[in-house]
């Protein structure tokens, strides 16, 4: 990482030298200082959002994991609920069938 930054810096200085070729000596001292500061600032500007972005991603992932757990719990509850409903429906049907059978039994003397 450091190397690429140094490289960028030397390229920038090189550009400044070619721009200020009329006075190369003053060009290097006058232009390098602000350039270096600007470069460091730019680095901070680049890295800050990356850091923020990474933090956001981490918290999003955490939320996702939490919500995944919630979803799993919910799915378990749902499955349990559906199972109970099926059980209930089955019992209801059996009950109705029994009622029918009793009616039929009472109506006619055969099953």
GROMACS .gro file of N, CA, C and O in nm:
model
  444
    1UNK      N    1   0.084  -0.120   0.000
    1UNK     CA    2   0.000   0.000   0.000
    1UNK      C    3   0.087   0.125   0.000
    1UNK      O    4   0.068   0.216  -0.078
    2UNK      N    5   0.187   0.126   0.093
    2UNK     CA    6   0.276   0.242   0.103
    2UNK      C    7   0.345   0.269  -0.031
    2UNK      O    8   0.353   0.382  -0.076
    3UNK      N    9   0.394   0.162  -0.094
    3UNK     CA   10   0.469   0.178  -0.219
    3UNK      C   11   0.388   0.247  -0.326
    3UNK      O   12   0.436   0.338  -0.393
    4UNK      N   13   0.264   0.205  -0.342
    4UNK     CA   14   0.179   0.264  -0.447
    4UNK      C   15   0.156   0.413  -0.418
    4UNK      O   16   0.148   0.494  -0.509
    5UNK      N   17   0.146   0.447  -0.288
    5UNK     CA   18   0.127   0.588  -0.252
    5UNK      C   19   0.251   0.669  -0.289
    5UNK      O   20   0.239   0.778  -0.345
    6UNK      N   21   0.367   0.615  -0.257
    6UNK     CA   22   0.493   0.682  -0.290
    6UNK      C   23   0.503   0.699  -0.441
    6UNK      O   24   0.539   0.805  -0.492
    7UNK      N   25   0.464   0.595  -0.512
    7UNK     CA   26   0.467   0.598  -0.657
    7UNK      C   27   0.378   0.709  -0.710
    7UNK      O   28   0.420   0.789  -0.794
    8UNK      N   29   0.257   0.716  -0.657
    8UNK     CA   30   0.163   0.822  -0.696
    8UNK      C   31   0.224   0.958  -0.673
    8UNK      O   32   0.213   1.048  -0.757
    9UNK      N   33   0.288   0.970  -0.557
    9UNK     CA   34   0.347   1.098  -0.519
    9UNK      C   35   0.457   1.137  -0.618
    9UNK      O   36   0.461   1.250  -0.665
   10UNK      N   37   0.543   1.042  -0.653
   10UNK     CA   38   0.653   1.073  -0.746
   10UNK      C   39   0.599   1.107  -0.884
   10UNK      O   40   0.648   1.198  -0.949
   11UNK      N   41   0.495   1.038  -0.926
   11UNK     CA   42   0.433   1.069  -1.055
   11UNK      C   43   0.381   1.213  -1.053
   11UNK      O   44   0.403   1.290  -1.145
   12UNK      N   45   0.310   1.248  -0.943
   12UNK     CA   46   0.254   1.383  -0.931
   12UNK      C   47   0.365   1.487  -0.934
   12UNK      O   48   0.354   1.589  -1.003
   13UNK      N   49   0.470   1.460  -0.860
   13UNK     CA   50   0.583   1.555  -0.857
   13UNK      C   51   0.641   1.568  -0.996
   13UNK      O   52   0.669   1.678  -1.044
   14UNK      N   53   0.656   1.455  -1.065
   14UNK     CA   54   0.706   1.454  -1.201
   14UNK      C   55   0.620   1.541  -1.291
   14UNK      O   56   0.671   1.621  -1.370
   15UNK      N   57   0.490   1.531  -1.277
   15UNK     CA   58   0.399   1.611  -1.357
   15UNK      C   59   0.417   1.760  -1.328
   15UNK      O   60   0.417   1.842  -1.417
   16UNK      N   61   0.433   1.788  -1.198
   16UNK     CA   62   0.452   1.928  -1.159
   16UNK      C   63   0.581   1.985  -1.214
   16UNK      O   64   0.587   2.099  -1.256
   17UNK      N   65   0.683   1.898  -1.214
   17UNK     CA   66   0.812   1.942  -1.268
   17UNK      C   67   0.799   1.975  -1.416
   17UNK      O   68   0.849   2.076  -1.463
   18UNK      N   69   0.729   1.890  -1.490
   18UNK     CA   70   0.714   1.915  -1.633
   18UNK      C   71   0.628   2.038  -1.658
   18UNK      O   72   0.651   2.112  -1.753
   19UNK      N   73   0.533   2.063  -1.568
   19UNK     CA   74   0.448   2.182  -1.582
   19UNK      C   75   0.528   2.308  -1.551
   19UNK      O   76   0.522   2.406  -1.622
   20UNK      N   77   0.605   2.300  -1.441
   20UNK     CA   78   0.682   2.418  -1.401
   20UNK      C   79   0.826   2.409  -1.449
   20UNK      O   80   0.918   2.438  -1.373
   21UNK      N   81   0.843   2.366  -1.572
   21UNK     CA   82   0.980   2.345  -1.623
   21UNK      C   83   1.055   2.476  -1.641
   21UNK      O   84   1.176   2.478  -1.650
   22UNK      N   85   0.983   2.590  -1.644
   22UNK     CA   86   1.048   2.721  -1.657
   22UNK      C   87   1.140   2.743  -1.537
   22UNK      O   88   1.251   2.791  -1.552
   23UNK      N   89   1.093   2.708  -1.417
   23UNK     CA   90   1.178   2.721  -1.298
   23UNK      C   91   1.171   2.592  -1.218
   23UNK      O   92   1.093   2.581  -1.124
   24UNK      N   93   1.252   2.494  -1.254
   24UNK     CA   94   1.244   2.362  -1.191
   24UNK      C   95   1.275   2.364  -1.042
   24UNK      O   96   1.211   2.293  -0.967
   25UNK      N   97   1.371   2.448  -0.999
   25UNK     CA   98   1.409   2.444  -0.857
   25UNK      C   99   1.297   2.498  -0.769
   25UNK      O  100   1.258   2.434  -0.673
   26UNK      N  101   1.243   2.615  -0.803
   26UNK     CA  102   1.133   2.671  -0.723
   26UNK      C  103   1.009   2.583  -0.739
   26UNK      O  104   0.933   2.566  -0.646
   27UNK      N  105   0.993   2.527  -0.859
   27UNK     CA  106   0.878   2.439  -0.887
   27UNK      C  107   0.870   2.326  -0.788
   27UNK      O  108   0.764   2.299  -0.734
   28UNK      N  109   0.982   2.265  -0.760
   28UNK     CA  110   0.980   2.147  -0.672
   28UNK      C  111   0.947   2.186  -0.528
   28UNK      O  112   0.865   2.122  -0.464
   29UNK      N  113   1.006   2.295  -0.477
   29UNK     CA  114   0.982   2.330  -0.337
   29UNK      C  115   0.844   2.391  -0.319
   29UNK      O  116   0.774   2.358  -0.225
   30UNK      N  117   0.804   2.478  -0.411
   30UNK     CA  118   0.676   2.547  -0.397
   30UNK      C  119   0.559   2.449  -0.415
   30UNK      O  120   0.462   2.456  -0.342
   31UNK      N  121   0.573   2.359  -0.511
   31UNK     CA  122   0.458   2.275  -0.547
   31UNK      C  123   0.447   2.145  -0.466
   31UNK      O  124   0.340   2.094  -0.451
   32UNK      N  125   0.560   2.096  -0.416
   32UNK     CA  126   0.555   1.965  -0.351
   32UNK      C  127   0.480   1.970  -0.219
   32UNK      O  128   0.401   1.882  -0.191
   33UNK      N  129   0.501   2.072  -0.140
   33UNK     CA  130   0.440   2.080  -0.007
   33UNK      C  131   0.287   2.068  -0.011
   33UNK      O  132   0.233   1.977   0.049
   34UNK      N  133   0.222   2.159  -0.083
   34UNK     CA  134   0.076   2.147  -0.088
   34UNK      C  135   0.031   2.015  -0.153
   34UNK      O  136  -0.067   1.957  -0.113
   35UNK      N  137   0.109   1.970  -0.249
   35UNK     CA  138   0.075   1.845  -0.317
   35UNK      C  139   0.072   1.730  -0.217
   35UNK      O  140  -0.021   1.651  -0.216
   36UNK      N  141   0.172   1.726  -0.132
   36UNK     CA  142   0.181   1.617  -0.035
   36UNK      C  143   0.062   1.623   0.061
   36UNK      O  144  -0.002   1.522   0.088
   37UNK      N  145   0.032   1.742   0.109
   37UNK     CA  146  -0.081   1.761   0.201
   37UNK      C  147  -0.210   1.719   0.131
   37UNK      O  148  -0.292   1.646   0.187
   38UNK      N  149  -0.223   1.766   0.007
   38UNK     CA  150  -0.342   1.735  -0.071
   38UNK      C  151  -0.355   1.584  -0.089
   38UNK      O  152  -0.463   1.528  -0.076
   39UNK      N  153  -0.241   1.521  -0.114
   39UNK     CA  154  -0.240   1.376  -0.137
   39UNK      C  155  -0.286   1.302  -0.012
   39UNK      O  156  -0.366   1.210  -0.020
   40UNK      N  157  -0.233   1.345   0.103
   40UNK     CA  158  -0.271   1.281   0.229
   40UNK      C  159  -0.420   1.302   0.256
   40UNK      O  160  -0.489   1.212   0.301
   41UNK      N  161  -0.466   1.422   0.227
   41UNK     CA  162  -0.608   1.452   0.244
   41UNK      C  163  -0.691   1.360   0.156
   41UNK      O  164  -0.790   1.304   0.199
   42UNK      N  165  -0.646   1.347   0.033
   42UNK     CA  166  -0.720   1.264  -0.061
   42UNK      C  167  -0.722   1.119  -0.013
   42UNK      O  168  -0.824   1.052  -0.023
   43UNK      N  169  -0.612   1.078   0.044
   43UNK     CA  170  -0.606   0.941   0.098
   43UNK      C  171  -0.709   0.924   0.208
   43UNK      O  172  -0.781   0.826   0.212
   44UNK      N  173  -0.717   1.023   0.296
   44UNK     CA  174  -0.813   1.019   0.406
   44UNK      C  175  -0.955   1.017   0.348
   44UNK      O  176  -1.040   0.943   0.394
   45UNK      N  177  -0.977   1.098   0.247
   45UNK     CA  178  -1.109   1.106   0.184
   45UNK      C  179  -1.146   0.972   0.122
   45UNK      O  180  -1.260   0.929   0.127
   46UNK      N  181  -1.047   0.903   0.065
   46UNK     CA  182  -1.073   0.773   0.003
   46UNK      C  183  -1.097   0.667   0.109
   46UNK      O  184  -1.189   0.588   0.098
   47UNK      N  185  -1.015   0.668   0.214
   47UNK     CA  186  -1.023   0.561   0.312
   47UNK      C  187  -1.141   0.574   0.407
   47UNK      O  188  -1.197   0.477   0.452
   48UNK      N  189  -1.181   0.697   0.436
   48UNK     CA  190  -1.290   0.718   0.530
   48UNK      C  191  -1.420   0.649   0.483
   48UNK      O  192  -1.477   0.571   0.558
   49UNK      N  193  -1.463   0.675   0.362
   49UNK     CA  194  -1.585   0.607   0.317
   49UNK      C  195  -1.572   0.456   0.315
   49UNK      O  196  -1.666   0.385   0.345
   50UNK      N  197  -1.452   0.407   0.281
   50UNK     CA  198  -1.429   0.262   0.282
   50UNK      C  199  -1.452   0.206   0.421
   50UNK      O  200  -1.518   0.106   0.439
   51UNK      N  201  -1.399   0.276   0.520
   51UNK     CA  202  -1.414   0.234   0.659
   51UNK      C  203  -1.561   0.237   0.698
   51UNK      O  204  -1.614   0.140   0.753
   52UNK      N  205  -1.628   0.346   0.667
   52UNK     CA  206  -1.771   0.361   0.698
   52UNK      C  207  -1.849   0.250   0.629
   52UNK      O  208  -1.932   0.183   0.691
   53UNK      N  209  -1.818   0.229   0.502
   53UNK     CA  210  -1.887   0.127   0.424
   53UNK      C  211  -1.869  -0.011   0.487
   53UNK      O  212  -1.964  -0.087   0.500
   54UNK      N  213  -1.746  -0.037   0.531
   54UNK     CA  214  -1.717  -0.168   0.591
   54UNK      C  215  -1.798  -0.186   0.720
   54UNK      O  216  -1.855  -0.291   0.745
   55UNK      N  217  -1.803  -0.079   0.801
   55UNK     CA  218  -1.879  -0.085   0.926
   55UNK      C  219  -2.027  -0.112   0.896
   55UNK      O  220  -2.090  -0.193   0.962
   56UNK      N  221  -2.079  -0.043   0.795
   56UNK     CA  222  -2.219  -0.061   0.757
   56UNK      C  223  -2.245  -0.206   0.714
   56UNK      O  224  -2.343  -0.267   0.753
   57UNK      N  225  -2.151  -0.258   0.634
   57UNK     CA  226  -2.166  -0.395   0.586
   57UNK      C  227  -2.167  -0.493   0.704
   57UNK      O  228  -2.246  -0.585   0.707
   58UNK      N  229  -2.077  -0.469   0.800
   58UNK     CA  230  -2.069  -0.557   0.916
   58UNK      C  231  -2.200  -0.554   0.994
   58UNK      O  232  -2.253  -0.658   1.032
   59UNK      N  233  -2.251  -0.433   1.018
   59UNK     CA  234  -2.375  -0.422   1.096
   59UNK      C  235  -2.493  -0.480   1.017
   59UNK      O  236  -2.581  -0.542   1.075
   60UNK      N  237  -2.490  -0.462   0.885
   60UNK     CA  238  -2.596  -0.521   0.801
   60UNK      C  239  -2.592  -0.672   0.813
   60UNK      O  240  -2.696  -0.736   0.828
   61UNK      N  241  -2.469  -0.727   0.808
   61UNK     CA  242  -2.454  -0.872   0.817
   61UNK      C  243  -2.506  -0.922   0.951
   61UNK      O  244  -2.575  -1.024   0.958
   62UNK      N  245  -2.473  -0.846   1.058
   62UNK     CA  246  -2.519  -0.884   1.191
   62UNK      C  247  -2.672  -0.885   1.194
   62UNK      O  248  -2.733  -0.979   1.243
   63UNK      N  249  -2.729  -0.778   1.140
   63UNK     CA  250  -2.876  -0.769   1.134
   63UNK      C  251  -2.934  -0.885   1.055
   63UNK      O  252  -3.035  -0.942   1.093
   64UNK      N  253  -2.866  -0.916   0.942
   64UNK     CA  254  -2.914  -1.026   0.858
   64UNK      C  255  -2.914  -1.157   0.937
   64UNK      O  256  -3.009  -1.233   0.931
   65UNK      N  257  -2.805  -1.181   1.010
   65UNK     CA  258  -2.796  -1.303   1.090
   65UNK      C  259  -2.906  -1.307   1.195
   65UNK      O  260  -2.967  -1.410   1.217
   66UNK      N  261  -2.927  -1.191   1.260
   66UNK     CA  262  -3.032  -1.183   1.362
   66UNK      C  263  -3.168  -1.209   1.300
   66UNK      O  264  -3.248  -1.287   1.352
   67UNK      N  265  -3.194  -1.143   1.187
   67UNK     CA  266  -3.324  -1.159   1.123
   67UNK      C  267  -3.340  -1.301   1.070
   67UNK      O  268  -3.450  -1.354   1.065
   68UNK      N  269  -3.227  -1.361   1.032
   68UNK     CA  270  -3.230  -1.500   0.987
   68UNK      C  271  -3.275  -1.589   1.102
   68UNK      O  272  -3.360  -1.676   1.086
   69UNK      N  273  -3.219  -1.563   1.221
   69UNK     CA  274  -3.257  -1.638   1.340
   69UNK      C  275  -3.405  -1.617   1.369
   69UNK      O  276  -3.479  -1.712   1.395
   70UNK      N  277  -3.450  -1.490   1.359
   70UNK     CA  278  -3.591  -1.458   1.379
   70UNK      C  279  -3.676  -1.537   1.281
   70UNK      O  280  -3.779  -1.592   1.315
   71UNK      N  281  -3.628  -1.538   1.155
   71UNK     CA  282  -3.704  -1.606   1.051
   71UNK      C  283  -3.713  -1.756   1.079
   71UNK      O  284  -3.816  -1.818   1.058
   72UNK      N  285  -3.600  -1.812   1.127
   72UNK     CA  286  -3.599  -1.955   1.159
   72UNK      C  287  -3.699  -1.983   1.271
   72UNK      O  288  -3.777  -2.077   1.262
   73UNK      N  289  -3.695  -1.899   1.374
   73UNK     CA  290  -3.789  -1.913   1.485
   73UNK      C  291  -3.932  -1.904   1.432
   73UNK      O  292  -4.017  -1.984   1.465
   74UNK      N  293  -3.953  -1.804   1.347
   74UNK     CA  294  -4.086  -1.783   1.290
   74UNK      C  295  -4.130  -1.903   1.209
   74UNK      O  296  -4.245  -1.949   1.220
   75UNK      N  297  -4.038  -1.958   1.128
   75UNK     CA  298  -4.071  -2.074   1.046
   75UNK      C  299  -4.105  -2.194   1.134
   75UNK      O  300  -4.198  -2.270   1.104
   76UNK      N  301  -4.031  -2.208   1.243
   76UNK     CA  302  -4.060  -2.318   1.337
   76UNK      C  303  -4.199  -2.301   1.395
   76UNK      O  304  -4.277  -2.396   1.401
   77UNK      N  305  -4.229  -2.178   1.437
   77UNK     CA  306  -4.360  -2.149   1.494
   77UNK      C  307  -4.470  -2.176   1.391
   77UNK      O  308  -4.573  -2.234   1.422
   78UNK      N  309  -4.443  -2.133   1.268
   78UNK     CA  310  -4.538  -2.150   1.159
   78UNK      C  311  -4.562  -2.299   1.135
   78UNK      O  312  -4.677  -2.344   1.123
   79UNK      N  313  -4.453  -2.374   1.129
   79UNK     CA  314  -4.463  -2.519   1.105
   79UNK      C  315  -4.545  -2.583   1.217
   79UNK      O  316  -4.634  -2.666   1.191
   80UNK      N  317  -4.515  -2.544   1.340
   80UNK     CA  318  -4.587  -2.595   1.456
   80UNK      C  319  -4.735  -2.561   1.445
   80UNK      O  320  -4.822  -2.646   1.465
   81UNK      N  321  -4.763  -2.437   1.408
   81UNK     CA  322  -4.900  -2.388   1.393
   81UNK      C  323  -4.974  -2.469   1.286
   81UNK      O  324  -5.087  -2.514   1.308
   82UNK      N  325  -4.906  -2.490   1.173
   82UNK     CA  326  -4.967  -2.565   1.064
   82UNK      C  327  -4.994  -2.710   1.105
   82UNK      O  328  -5.098  -2.768   1.070
   83UNK      N  329  -4.899  -2.764   1.180
   83UNK     CA  330  -4.915  -2.901   1.228
   83UNK      C  331  -5.038  -2.911   1.318
   83UNK      O  332  -5.119  -3.003   1.304
   84UNK      N  333  -5.051  -2.814   1.407
   84UNK     CA  334  -5.166  -2.811   1.498
   84UNK      C  335  -5.296  -2.797   1.420
   84UNK      O  336  -5.395  -2.864   1.450
   85UNK      N  337  -5.294  -2.709   1.318
   85UNK     CA  338  -5.413  -2.688   1.237
   85UNK      C  339  -5.453  -2.817   1.166
   85UNK      O  340  -5.570  -2.854   1.163
   86UNK      N  341  -5.353  -2.887   1.110
   86UNK     CA  342  -5.380  -3.014   1.042
   86UNK      C  343  -5.441  -3.114   1.140
   86UNK      O  344  -5.539  -3.183   1.109
   87UNK      N  345  -5.378  -3.120   1.256
   87UNK     CA  346  -5.424  -3.209   1.363
   87UNK      C  347  -5.570  -3.177   1.396
   87UNK      O  348  -5.656  -3.265   1.403
   88UNK      N  349  -5.596  -3.048   1.412
   88UNK     CA  350  -5.730  -2.999   1.447
   88UNK      C  351  -5.830  -3.036   1.337
   88UNK      O  352  -5.939  -3.087   1.365
   89UNK      N  353  -5.791  -3.012   1.211
   89UNK     CA  354  -5.878  -3.044   1.098
   89UNK      C  355  -5.908  -3.194   1.093
   89UNK      O  356  -6.021  -3.236   1.067
   90UNK      N  357  -5.803  -3.271   1.119
   90UNK     CA  358  -5.818  -3.417   1.116
   90UNK      C  359  -5.920  -3.460   1.222
   90UNK      O  360  -6.013  -3.538   1.194
   91UNK      N  361  -5.903  -3.408   1.343
   91UNK     CA  362  -5.993  -3.439   1.454
   91UNK      C  363  -6.136  -3.396   1.420
   91UNK      O  364  -6.232  -3.467   1.448
   92UNK      N  365  -6.144  -3.277   1.359
   92UNK     CA  366  -6.274  -3.223   1.320
   92UNK      C  367  -6.343  -3.317   1.220
   92UNK      O  368  -6.461  -3.350   1.234
   93UNK      N  369  -6.266  -3.361   1.120
   93UNK     CA  370  -6.320  -3.452   1.019
   93UNK      C  371  -6.366  -3.584   1.084
   93UNK      O  372  -6.475  -3.633   1.054
   94UNK      N  373  -6.278  -3.635   1.170
   94UNK     CA  374  -6.311  -3.760   1.239
   94UNK      C  375  -6.441  -3.743   1.318
   94UNK      O  376  -6.529  -3.828   1.315
   95UNK      N  377  -6.450  -3.631   1.385
   95UNK     CA  378  -6.568  -3.599   1.466
   95UNK      C  379  -6.693  -3.593   1.378
   95UNK      O  380  -6.797  -3.652   1.409
   96UNK      N  381  -6.681  -3.525   1.266
   96UNK     CA  382  -6.794  -3.512   1.173
   96UNK      C  383  -6.834  -3.649   1.119
   96UNK      O  384  -6.952  -3.679   1.106
   97UNK      N  385  -6.731  -3.728   1.086
   97UNK     CA  386  -6.759  -3.862   1.036
   97UNK      C  387  -6.833  -3.944   1.140
   97UNK      O  388  -6.929  -4.015   1.109
   98UNK      N  389  -6.789  -3.933   1.263
   98UNK     CA  390  -6.856  -4.005   1.374
   98UNK      C  391  -7.002  -3.960   1.383
   98UNK      O  392  -7.092  -4.042   1.399
   99UNK      N  393  -7.022  -3.828   1.374
   99UNK     CA  394  -7.157  -3.773   1.380
   99UNK      C  395  -7.243  -3.833   1.268
   99UNK      O  396  -7.355  -3.876   1.292
  100UNK      N  397  -7.184  -3.834   1.148
  100UNK     CA  398  -7.255  -3.889   1.031
  100UNK      C  399  -7.291  -4.035   1.056
  100UNK      O  400  -7.403  -4.076   1.032
  101UNK      N  401  -7.189  -4.109   1.102
  101UNK     CA  402  -7.208  -4.252   1.125
  101UNK      C  403  -7.321  -4.274   1.226
  101UNK      O  404  -7.406  -4.360   1.208
  102UNK      N  405  -7.321  -4.193   1.332
  102UNK     CA  406  -7.424  -4.206   1.435
  102UNK      C  407  -7.562  -4.177   1.375
  102UNK      O  408  -7.658  -4.248   1.401
  103UNK      N  409  -7.567  -4.071   1.292
  103UNK     CA  410  -7.693  -4.034   1.227
  103UNK      C  411  -7.740  -4.150   1.140
  103UNK      O  412  -7.856  -4.192   1.147
  104UNK      N  413  -7.645  -4.197   1.057
  104UNK     CA  414  -7.677  -4.308   0.966
  104UNK      C  415  -7.720  -4.429   1.048
  104UNK      O  416  -7.816  -4.498   1.019
  105UNK      N  417  -7.647  -4.452   1.155
  105UNK     CA  418  -7.674  -4.567   1.243
  105UNK      C  419  -7.815  -4.556   1.298
  105UNK      O  420  -7.888  -4.653   1.307
  106UNK      N  421  -7.851  -4.433   1.338
  106UNK     CA  422  -7.984  -4.412   1.394
  106UNK      C  423  -8.091  -4.422   1.285
  106UNK      O  424  -8.195  -4.480   1.307
  107UNK      N  425  -8.058  -4.367   1.170
  107UNK     CA  426  -8.155  -4.365   1.059
  107UNK      C  427  -8.185  -4.505   1.010
  107UNK      O  428  -8.299  -4.546   1.007
  108UNK      N  429  -8.077  -4.573   0.971
  108UNK     CA  430  -8.093  -4.709   0.919
  108UNK      C  431  -8.023  -4.803   1.016
  108UNK      O  432  -7.933  -4.764   1.087
  109UNK      N  433  -8.062  -4.926   1.016
  109UNK     CA  434  -8.004  -5.017   1.114
  109UNK      C  435  -7.882  -5.090   1.060
  109UNK      O  436  -7.860  -5.206   1.089
  110UNK      N  437  -7.807  -5.021   0.971
  110UNK     CA  438  -7.679  -5.078   0.927
  110UNK      C  439  -7.579  -4.964   0.911
  110UNK      O  440  -7.615  -4.849   0.892
  111UNK      N  441  -7.448  -5.000   0.916
  111UNK     CA  442  -7.342  -4.898   0.908
  111UNK      C  443  -7.325  -4.849   0.767
  111UNK      O  444  -7.298  -4.927   0.678
   0.00000   0.00000   0.00000
